[in-house]
Every structure is written in C-alpha cells, then in structure tokens.
PDB file of C-alpha atoms in Angstrom:
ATOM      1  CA  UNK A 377     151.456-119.607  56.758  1.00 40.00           C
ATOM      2  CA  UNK A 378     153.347-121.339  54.195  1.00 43.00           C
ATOM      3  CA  UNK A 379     155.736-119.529  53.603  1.00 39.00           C
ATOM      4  CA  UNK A 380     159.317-121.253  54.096  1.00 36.00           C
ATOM      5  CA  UNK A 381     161.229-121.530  56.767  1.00 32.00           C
ATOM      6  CA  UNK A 382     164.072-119.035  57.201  1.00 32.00           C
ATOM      7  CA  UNK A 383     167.359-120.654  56.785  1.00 34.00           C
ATOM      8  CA  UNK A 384     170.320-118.466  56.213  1.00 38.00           C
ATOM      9  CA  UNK A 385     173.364-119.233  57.722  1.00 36.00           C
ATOM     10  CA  UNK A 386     174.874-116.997  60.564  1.00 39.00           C
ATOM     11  CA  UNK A 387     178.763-116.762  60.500  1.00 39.00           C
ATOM     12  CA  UNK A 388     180.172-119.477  63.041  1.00 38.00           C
ATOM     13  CA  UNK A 389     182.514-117.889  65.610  1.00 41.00           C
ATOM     14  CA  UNK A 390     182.562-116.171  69.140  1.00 41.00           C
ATOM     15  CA  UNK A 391     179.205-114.185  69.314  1.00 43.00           C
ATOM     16  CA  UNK A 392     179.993-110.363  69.058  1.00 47.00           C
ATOM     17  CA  UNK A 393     177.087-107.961  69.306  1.00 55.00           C
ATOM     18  CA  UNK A 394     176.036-107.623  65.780  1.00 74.00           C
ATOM     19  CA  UNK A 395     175.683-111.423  65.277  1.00 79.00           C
ATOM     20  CA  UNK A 396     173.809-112.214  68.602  1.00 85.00           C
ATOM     21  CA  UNK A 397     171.533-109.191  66.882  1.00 86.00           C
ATOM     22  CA  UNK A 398     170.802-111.316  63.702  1.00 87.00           C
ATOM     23  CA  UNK A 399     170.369-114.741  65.053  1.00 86.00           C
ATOM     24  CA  UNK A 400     167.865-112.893  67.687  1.00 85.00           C
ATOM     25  CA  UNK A 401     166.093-111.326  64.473  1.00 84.00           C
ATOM     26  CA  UNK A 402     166.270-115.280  63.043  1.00 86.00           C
ATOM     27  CA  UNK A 403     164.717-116.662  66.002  1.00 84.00           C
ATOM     28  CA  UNK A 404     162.380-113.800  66.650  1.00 80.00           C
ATOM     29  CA  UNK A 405     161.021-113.670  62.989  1.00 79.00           C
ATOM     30  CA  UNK A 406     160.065-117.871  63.305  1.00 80.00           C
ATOM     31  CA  UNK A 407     158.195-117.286  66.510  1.00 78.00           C
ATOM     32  CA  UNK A 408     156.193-114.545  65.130  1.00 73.00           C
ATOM     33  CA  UNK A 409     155.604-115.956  61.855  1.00 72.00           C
ATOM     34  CA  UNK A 410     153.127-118.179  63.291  1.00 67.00           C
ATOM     35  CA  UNK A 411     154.574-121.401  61.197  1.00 71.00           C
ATOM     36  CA  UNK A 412     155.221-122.657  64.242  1.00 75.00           C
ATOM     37  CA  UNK A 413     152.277-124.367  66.837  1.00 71.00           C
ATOM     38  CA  UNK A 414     152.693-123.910  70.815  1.00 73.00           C
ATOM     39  CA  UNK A 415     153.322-127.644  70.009  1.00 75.00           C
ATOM     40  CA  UNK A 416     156.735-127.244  68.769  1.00 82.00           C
ATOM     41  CA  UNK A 417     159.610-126.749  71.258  1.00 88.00           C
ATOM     42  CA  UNK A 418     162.595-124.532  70.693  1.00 88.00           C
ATOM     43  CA  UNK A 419     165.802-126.788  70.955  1.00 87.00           C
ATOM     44  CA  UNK A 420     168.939-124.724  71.595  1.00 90.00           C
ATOM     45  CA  UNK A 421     171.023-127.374  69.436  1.00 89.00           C
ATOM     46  CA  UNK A 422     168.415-127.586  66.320  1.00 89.00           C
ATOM     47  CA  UNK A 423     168.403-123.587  65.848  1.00 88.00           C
ATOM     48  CA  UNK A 424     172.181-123.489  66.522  1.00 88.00           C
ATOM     49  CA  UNK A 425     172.824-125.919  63.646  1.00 88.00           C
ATOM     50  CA  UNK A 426     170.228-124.437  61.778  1.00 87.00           C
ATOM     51  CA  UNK A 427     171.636-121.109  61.761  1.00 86.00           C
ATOM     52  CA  UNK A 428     175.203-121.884  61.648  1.00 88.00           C
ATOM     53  CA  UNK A 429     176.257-120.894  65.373  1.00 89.00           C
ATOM     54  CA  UNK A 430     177.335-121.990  69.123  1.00 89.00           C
ATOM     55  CA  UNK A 431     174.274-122.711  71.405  1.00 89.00           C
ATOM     56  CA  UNK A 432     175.368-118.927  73.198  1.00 90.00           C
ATOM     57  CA  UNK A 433     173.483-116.354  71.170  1.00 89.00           C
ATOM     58  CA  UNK A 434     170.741-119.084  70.874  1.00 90.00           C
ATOM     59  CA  UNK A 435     170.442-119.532  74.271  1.00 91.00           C
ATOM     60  CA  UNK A 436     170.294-115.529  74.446  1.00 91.00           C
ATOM     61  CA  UNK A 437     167.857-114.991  72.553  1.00 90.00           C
ATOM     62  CA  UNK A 438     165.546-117.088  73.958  1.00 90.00           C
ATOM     63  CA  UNK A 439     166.011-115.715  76.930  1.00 90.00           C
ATOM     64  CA  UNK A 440     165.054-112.427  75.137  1.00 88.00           C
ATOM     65  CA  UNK A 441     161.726-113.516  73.754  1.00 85.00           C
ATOM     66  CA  UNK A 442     161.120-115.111  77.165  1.00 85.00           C
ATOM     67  CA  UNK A 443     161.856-111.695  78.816  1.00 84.00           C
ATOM     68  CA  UNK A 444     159.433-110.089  75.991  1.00 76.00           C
ATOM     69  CA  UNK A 445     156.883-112.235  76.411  1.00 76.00           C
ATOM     70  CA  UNK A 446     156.982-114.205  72.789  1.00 79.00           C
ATOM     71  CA  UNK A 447     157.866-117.648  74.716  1.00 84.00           C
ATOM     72  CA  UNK A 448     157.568-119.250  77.702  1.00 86.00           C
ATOM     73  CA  UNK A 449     159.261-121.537  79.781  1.00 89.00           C
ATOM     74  CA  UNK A 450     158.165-125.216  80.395  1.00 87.00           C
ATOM     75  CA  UNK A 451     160.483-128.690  81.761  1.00 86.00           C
ATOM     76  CA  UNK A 452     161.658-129.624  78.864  1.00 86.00           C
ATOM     77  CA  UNK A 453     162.546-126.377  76.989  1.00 87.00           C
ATOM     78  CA  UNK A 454     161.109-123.174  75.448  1.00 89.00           C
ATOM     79  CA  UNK A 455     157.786-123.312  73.710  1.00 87.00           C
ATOM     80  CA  UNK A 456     156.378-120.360  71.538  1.00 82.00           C
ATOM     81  CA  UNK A 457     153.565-118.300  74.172  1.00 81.00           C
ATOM     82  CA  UNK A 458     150.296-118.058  73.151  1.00 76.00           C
ATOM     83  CA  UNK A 459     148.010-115.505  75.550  1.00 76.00           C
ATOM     84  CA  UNK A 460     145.273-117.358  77.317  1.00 79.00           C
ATOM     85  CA  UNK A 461     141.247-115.760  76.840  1.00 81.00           C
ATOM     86  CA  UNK A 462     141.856-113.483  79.681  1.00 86.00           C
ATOM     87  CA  UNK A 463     145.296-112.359  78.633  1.00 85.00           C
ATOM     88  CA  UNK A 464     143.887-111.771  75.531  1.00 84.00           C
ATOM     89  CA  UNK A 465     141.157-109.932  76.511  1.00 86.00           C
ATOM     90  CA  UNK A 466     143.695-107.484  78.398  1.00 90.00           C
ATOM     91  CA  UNK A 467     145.882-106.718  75.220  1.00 90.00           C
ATOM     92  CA  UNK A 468     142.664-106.185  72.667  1.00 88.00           C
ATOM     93  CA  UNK A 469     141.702-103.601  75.311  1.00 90.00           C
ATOM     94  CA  UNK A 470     144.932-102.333  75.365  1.00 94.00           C
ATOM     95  CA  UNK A 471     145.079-102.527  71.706  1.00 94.00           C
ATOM     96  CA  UNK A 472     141.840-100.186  70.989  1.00 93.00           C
ATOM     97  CA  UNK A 473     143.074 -97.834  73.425  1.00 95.00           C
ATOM     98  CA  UNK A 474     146.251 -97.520  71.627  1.00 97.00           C
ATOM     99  CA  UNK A 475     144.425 -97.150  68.283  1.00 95.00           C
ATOM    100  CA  UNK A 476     141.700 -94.761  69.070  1.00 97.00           C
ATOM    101  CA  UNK A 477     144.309 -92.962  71.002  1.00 97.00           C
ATOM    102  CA  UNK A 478     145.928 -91.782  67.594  1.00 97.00           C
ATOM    103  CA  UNK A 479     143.110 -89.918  66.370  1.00 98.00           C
ATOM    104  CA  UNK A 480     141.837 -88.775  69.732  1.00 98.00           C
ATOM    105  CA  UNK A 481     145.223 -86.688  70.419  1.00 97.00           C
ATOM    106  CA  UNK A 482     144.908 -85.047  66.828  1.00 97.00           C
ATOM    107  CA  UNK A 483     141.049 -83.864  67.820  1.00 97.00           C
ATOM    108  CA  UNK A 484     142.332 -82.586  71.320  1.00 97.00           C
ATOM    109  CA  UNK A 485     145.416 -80.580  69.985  1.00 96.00           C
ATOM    110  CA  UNK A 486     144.593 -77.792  67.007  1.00 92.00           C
ATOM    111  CA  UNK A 487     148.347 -77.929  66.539  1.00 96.00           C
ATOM    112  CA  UNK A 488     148.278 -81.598  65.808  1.00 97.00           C
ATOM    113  CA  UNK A 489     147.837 -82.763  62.365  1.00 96.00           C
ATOM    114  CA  UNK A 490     147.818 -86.205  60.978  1.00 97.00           C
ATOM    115  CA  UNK A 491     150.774 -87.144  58.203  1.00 98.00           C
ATOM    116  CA  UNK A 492     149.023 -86.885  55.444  1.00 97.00           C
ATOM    117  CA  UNK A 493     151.695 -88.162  53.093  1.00 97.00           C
ATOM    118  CA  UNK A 494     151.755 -91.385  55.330  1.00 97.00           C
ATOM    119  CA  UNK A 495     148.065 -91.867  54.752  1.00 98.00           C
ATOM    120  CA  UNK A 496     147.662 -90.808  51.129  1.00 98.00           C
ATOM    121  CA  UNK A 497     150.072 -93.808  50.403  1.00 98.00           C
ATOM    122  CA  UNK A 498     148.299 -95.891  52.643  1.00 97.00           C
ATOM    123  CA  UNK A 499     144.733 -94.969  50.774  1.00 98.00           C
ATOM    124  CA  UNK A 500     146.587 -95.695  47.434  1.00 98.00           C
ATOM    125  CA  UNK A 501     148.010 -99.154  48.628  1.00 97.00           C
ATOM    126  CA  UNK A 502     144.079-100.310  49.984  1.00 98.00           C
ATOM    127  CA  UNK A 503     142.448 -99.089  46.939  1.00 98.00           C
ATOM    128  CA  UNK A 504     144.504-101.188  45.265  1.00 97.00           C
ATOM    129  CA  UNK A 505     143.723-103.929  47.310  1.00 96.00           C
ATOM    130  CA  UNK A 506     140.420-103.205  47.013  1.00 96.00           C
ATOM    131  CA  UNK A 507     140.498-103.457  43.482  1.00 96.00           C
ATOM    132  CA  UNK A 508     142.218-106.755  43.266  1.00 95.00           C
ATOM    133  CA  UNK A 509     141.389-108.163  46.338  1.00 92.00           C
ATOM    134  CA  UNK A 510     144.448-111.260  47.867  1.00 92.00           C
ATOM    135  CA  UNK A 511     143.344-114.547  48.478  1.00 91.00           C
ATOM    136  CA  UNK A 512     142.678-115.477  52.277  1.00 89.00           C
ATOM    137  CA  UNK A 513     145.430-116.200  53.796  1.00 84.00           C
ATOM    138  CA  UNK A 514     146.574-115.963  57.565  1.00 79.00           C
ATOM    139  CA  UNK A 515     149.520-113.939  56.111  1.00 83.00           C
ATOM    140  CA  UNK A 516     147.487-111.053  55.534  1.00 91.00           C
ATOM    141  CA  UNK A 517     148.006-110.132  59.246  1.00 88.00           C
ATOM    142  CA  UNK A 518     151.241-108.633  57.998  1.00 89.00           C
ATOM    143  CA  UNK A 519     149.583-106.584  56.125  1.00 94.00           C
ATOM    144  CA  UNK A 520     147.220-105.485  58.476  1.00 95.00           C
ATOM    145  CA  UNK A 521     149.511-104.761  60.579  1.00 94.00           C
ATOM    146  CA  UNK A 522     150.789-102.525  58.245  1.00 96.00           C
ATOM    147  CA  UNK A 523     148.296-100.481  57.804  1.00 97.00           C
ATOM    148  CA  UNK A 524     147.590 -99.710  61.812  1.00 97.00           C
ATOM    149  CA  UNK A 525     151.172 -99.069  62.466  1.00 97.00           C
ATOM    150  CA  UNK A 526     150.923 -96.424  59.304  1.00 98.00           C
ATOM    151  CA  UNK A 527     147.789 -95.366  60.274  1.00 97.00           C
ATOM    152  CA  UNK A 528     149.467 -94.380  64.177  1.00 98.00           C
ATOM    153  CA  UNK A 529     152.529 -93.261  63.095  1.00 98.00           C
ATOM    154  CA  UNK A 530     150.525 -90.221  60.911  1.00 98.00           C
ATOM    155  CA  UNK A 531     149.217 -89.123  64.184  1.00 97.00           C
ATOM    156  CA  UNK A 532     153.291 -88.208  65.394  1.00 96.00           C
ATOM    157  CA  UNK A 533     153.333 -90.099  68.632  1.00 97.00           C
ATOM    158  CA  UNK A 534     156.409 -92.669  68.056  1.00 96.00           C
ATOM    159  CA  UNK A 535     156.133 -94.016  71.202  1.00 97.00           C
ATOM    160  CA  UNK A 536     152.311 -94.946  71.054  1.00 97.00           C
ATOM    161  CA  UNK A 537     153.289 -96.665  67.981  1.00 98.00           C
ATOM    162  CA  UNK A 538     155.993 -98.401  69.611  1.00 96.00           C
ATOM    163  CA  UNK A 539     153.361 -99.937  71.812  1.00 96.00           C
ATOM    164  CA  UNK A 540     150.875-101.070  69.426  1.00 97.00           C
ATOM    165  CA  UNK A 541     153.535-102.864  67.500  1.00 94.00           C
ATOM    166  CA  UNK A 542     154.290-104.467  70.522  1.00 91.00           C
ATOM    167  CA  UNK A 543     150.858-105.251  71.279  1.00 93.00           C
ATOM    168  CA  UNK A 544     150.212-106.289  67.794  1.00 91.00           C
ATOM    169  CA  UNK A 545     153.135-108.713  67.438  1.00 85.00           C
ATOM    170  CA  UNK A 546     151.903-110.494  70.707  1.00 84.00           C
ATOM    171  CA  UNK A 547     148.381-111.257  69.690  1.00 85.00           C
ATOM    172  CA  UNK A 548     149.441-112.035  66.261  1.00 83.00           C
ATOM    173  CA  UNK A 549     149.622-115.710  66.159  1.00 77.00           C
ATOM    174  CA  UNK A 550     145.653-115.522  66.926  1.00 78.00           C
ATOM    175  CA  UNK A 551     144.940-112.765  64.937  1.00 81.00           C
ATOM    176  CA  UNK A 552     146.182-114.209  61.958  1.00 76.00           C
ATOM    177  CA  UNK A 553     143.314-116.899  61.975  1.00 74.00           C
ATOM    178  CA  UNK A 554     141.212-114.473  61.229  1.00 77.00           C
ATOM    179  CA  UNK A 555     141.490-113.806  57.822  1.00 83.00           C
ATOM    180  CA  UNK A 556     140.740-117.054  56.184  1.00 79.00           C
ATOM    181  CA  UNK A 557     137.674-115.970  54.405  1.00 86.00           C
ATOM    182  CA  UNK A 558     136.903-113.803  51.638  1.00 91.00           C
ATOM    183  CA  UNK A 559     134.534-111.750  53.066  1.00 91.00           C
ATOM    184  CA  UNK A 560     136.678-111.314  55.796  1.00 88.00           C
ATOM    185  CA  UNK A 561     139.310-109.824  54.046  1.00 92.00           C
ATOM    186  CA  UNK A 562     137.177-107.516  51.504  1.00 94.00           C
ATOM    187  CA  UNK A 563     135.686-105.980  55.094  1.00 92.00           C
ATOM    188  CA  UNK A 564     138.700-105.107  56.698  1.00 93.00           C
ATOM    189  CA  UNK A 565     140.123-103.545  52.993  1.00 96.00           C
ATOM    190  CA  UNK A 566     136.706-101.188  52.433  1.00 96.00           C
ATOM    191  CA  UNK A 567     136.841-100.561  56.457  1.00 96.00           C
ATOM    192  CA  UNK A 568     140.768 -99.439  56.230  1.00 97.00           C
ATOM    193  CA  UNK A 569     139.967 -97.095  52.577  1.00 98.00           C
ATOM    194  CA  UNK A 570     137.113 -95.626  54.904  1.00 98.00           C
ATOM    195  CA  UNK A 571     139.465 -94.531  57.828  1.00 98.00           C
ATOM    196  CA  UNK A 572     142.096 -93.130  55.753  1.00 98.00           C
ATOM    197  CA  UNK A 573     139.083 -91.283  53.754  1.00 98.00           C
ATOM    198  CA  UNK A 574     137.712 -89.515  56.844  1.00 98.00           C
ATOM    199  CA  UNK A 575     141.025 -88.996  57.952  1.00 98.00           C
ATOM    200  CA  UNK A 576     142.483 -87.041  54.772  1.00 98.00           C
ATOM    201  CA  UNK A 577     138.648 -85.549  54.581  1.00 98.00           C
ATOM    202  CA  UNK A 578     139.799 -84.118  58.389  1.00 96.00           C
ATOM    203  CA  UNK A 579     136.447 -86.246  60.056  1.00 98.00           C
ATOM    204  CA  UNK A 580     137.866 -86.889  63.036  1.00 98.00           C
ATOM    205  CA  UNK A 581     135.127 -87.715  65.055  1.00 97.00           C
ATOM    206  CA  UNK A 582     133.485 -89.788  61.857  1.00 98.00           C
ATOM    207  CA  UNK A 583     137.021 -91.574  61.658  1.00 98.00           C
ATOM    208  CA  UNK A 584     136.862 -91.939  65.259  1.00 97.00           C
ATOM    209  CA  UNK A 585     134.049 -94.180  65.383  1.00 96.00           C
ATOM    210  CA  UNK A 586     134.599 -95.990  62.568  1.00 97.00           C
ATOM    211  CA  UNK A 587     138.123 -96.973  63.510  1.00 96.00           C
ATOM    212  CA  UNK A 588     136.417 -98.102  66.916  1.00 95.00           C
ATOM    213  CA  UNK A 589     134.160-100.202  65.503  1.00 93.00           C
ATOM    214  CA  UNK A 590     136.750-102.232  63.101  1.00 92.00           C
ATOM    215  CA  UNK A 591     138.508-102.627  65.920  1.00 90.00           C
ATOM    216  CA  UNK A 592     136.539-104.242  68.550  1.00 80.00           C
ATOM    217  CA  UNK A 593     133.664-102.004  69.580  1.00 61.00           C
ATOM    218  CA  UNK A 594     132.116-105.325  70.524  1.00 56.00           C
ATOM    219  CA  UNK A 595     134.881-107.101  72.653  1.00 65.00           C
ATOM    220  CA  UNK A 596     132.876-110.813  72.609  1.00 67.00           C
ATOM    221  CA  UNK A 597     133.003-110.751  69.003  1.00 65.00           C
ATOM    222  CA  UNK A 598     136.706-110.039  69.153  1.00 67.00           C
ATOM    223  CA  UNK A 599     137.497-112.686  71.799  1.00 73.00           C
ATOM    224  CA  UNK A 600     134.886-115.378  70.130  1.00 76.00           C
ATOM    225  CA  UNK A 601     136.654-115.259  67.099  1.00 71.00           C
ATOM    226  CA  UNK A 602     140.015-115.415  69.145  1.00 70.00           C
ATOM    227  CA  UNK A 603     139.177-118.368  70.777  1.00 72.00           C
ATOM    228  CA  UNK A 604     138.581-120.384  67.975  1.00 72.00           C
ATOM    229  CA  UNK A 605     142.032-119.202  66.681  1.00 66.00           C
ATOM    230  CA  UNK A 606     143.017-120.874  69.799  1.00 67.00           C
ATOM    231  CA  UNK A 607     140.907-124.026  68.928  1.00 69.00           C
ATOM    232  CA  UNK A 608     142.497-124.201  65.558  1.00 64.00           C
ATOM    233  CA  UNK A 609     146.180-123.558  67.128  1.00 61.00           C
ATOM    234  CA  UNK A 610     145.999-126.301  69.860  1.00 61.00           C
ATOM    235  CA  UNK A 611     144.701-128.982  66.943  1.00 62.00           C
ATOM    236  CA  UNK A 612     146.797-128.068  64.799  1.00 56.00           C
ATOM    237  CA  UNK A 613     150.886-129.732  64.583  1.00 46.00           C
ATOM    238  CA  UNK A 614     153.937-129.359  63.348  1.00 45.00           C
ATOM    239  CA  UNK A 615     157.738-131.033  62.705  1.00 37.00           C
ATOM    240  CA  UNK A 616     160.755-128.972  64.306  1.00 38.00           C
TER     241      UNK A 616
END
C-alpha cells in the first residue's frame, strides 16, 4: 500500500488513558495497514520516538495487539501475525458464516427487515464505482471492507458485525493481495451492486446465494489465492 506512513506526534508526558488510546490507534492502524511485512519487527524505542512518547503506552499496546491476535511474540521482539493456511482456513469459514448469517436472520424473522437506507447508499456508492472503476490496488480492501460491514450492519445485529470486523481486520493483510487486477476488482464491484439489488428488491434467498458465492462458496479457491498472498508477503521486505 503506498500510502505514507502515519507520523503525528503524541503529546510527551505520563500516559493517561486517552493518550495510551491514541498511540494504541497509531500502532494498531500501521499493523493493519499492511505497509508493513511479517519481516519488520516492532521496536518499543523506534515507535516511542516516532510518536513522541515514553516506551509505556508502547509497550501497552503491543501487548494489546498481541492479546488480539494482530502480533505475535518472537526472541527478539514483536513481529506483525500473519494466520498460517489452516488458521486461515478457520477464519474464511468463520467469515461466510458471519456474512450469510446477516441475510439468513432477516428470511427467518418476518419482523426483521434489512436497513434500507444503509444499503441504498451503499448501491449508490458501487454504481459509482462501477461506472468509474479504481485502479488495482491492495488498498481497495478498505473499501471492501466497507461494503460487508454496511452490508451486516442493515441486517440490525451489532454484535455479528462486531465479529466480522474482527474477522475481517485479521485476514486483511492477505486479503488485500487480492485485488491487484482489473478484472478482479470490476467482479467484486458488479457482484456487490447485485447483492444490494436483490436485497432492496427483498430476494432474500436470490441474495442469499449470491452473497455465498462472492464469498467463498468454493473454499480452495479462497485459500489458493490466499496462499499466494502469503508467497508474495514472505518475499516481499521492508525498512522499519
């Protein structure tokens, strides 16, 4: 991603709550922006200096993402995680279940409707994609992203959302080698527009299936692409 590195000062000073908050959004934000390789370790004094503050809320948050997940633990230091093919495997799962789940709760309850203010704005933003399609770019995860997180909130479960977010941010660094084509990224804008279409349309079943099969119907397809993500990652370098 090219996009620069984040480098706003934090005040200096004893570490109250709110600013162990924003250097643990700092931190957090540069191991999920995928700009950095599972090359590249995580010194406590180079992101204290960086961001302007004792080693304390650095060491902190570290320990935070380590508790999350985000990065593990080796001799010499903290290193940005990266999920293994079997890991991996477990969280796509986990992510289609969370997706499908969505819509499925909306066909089960006659109550439940979907937000349909949530995804006529969500329609409008991938028609205009679709009309003037980005450049590839890894970055586009983000907006991907997006869209699912949009697309689960409409269905009014927060804390299935919650999840997928969660499960979104830690496959991220792999997804986001996915979209490096063009035909890639035309796909996954006419597959989102259809979604939202059968969605507003009230298709469930139609949107269903179709959200299913963007998704991952076929799970080797999802993991061979992730593994040469993983290829890419472990060639790959960078400076820290």
């Amino acid at each position: 991603m090219d996009t620069p590195l984040y480098t706003r000062a934090v005040d200096a000073g004893a570490a109250t709550p709110s600013r162990r908050d924003r250097v643990h959004a700092l931190i957090r934000e540069e191991v999920l922006s995928g700009r950095l390789t599972p090359h590249t370790r995580l010194g406590e004094v180079r992101l204290a200096e960086r961001f302007g503050v004792s080693r304390t809320p650095v060491r902190e948050s570290l320990a935070r993402l380590h508790s999350d997940g985000l990065v593990e633990r080796r001799d010499n230091g903290y290193y940005v995680r990266v999920p293994n093919l079997p890991e991996l495997r477990d969280l796509y799962e986990l992510r289609v279940v969370l997706e499908l789940r969505g819509i499925a709760r909306v066909m089960e309850d006659p109550a439940l409707r979907h937000d349909t203010g949530l995804l006529t704005a969500e329609l409008e933003r991938w028609e205009g994609l679709r009309a003037a399609p980005p450049a590839p770019d890894p970055s586009f995860v983000l907006l991907d992203e997006a869209f699912h997180t949009a697309l689960s909130r409409a269905s009014g479960n927060g804390a299935l959302t919650e999840s997928l977010v969660s499960v979104n941010q830690r496959i991220r660094r792999v997804r986001m080698h996915d979209f490096r084509t063009e035909d890639r990224i035309a796909s996954t804008v006419a597959e989102h527009v259809e979604i939202v279409e059968l969605l507003l349309a009230d298709r469930l079943d139609a949107a269903h299936r179709a959200l299913h099969e963007h998704v991952g119907a076929s799970m080797e397809v999802v993991l061979e692409r992730a593994g040469q993500a993983l290829t890419r990652m472990v060639l790959s370098a960078d400076q820290f």
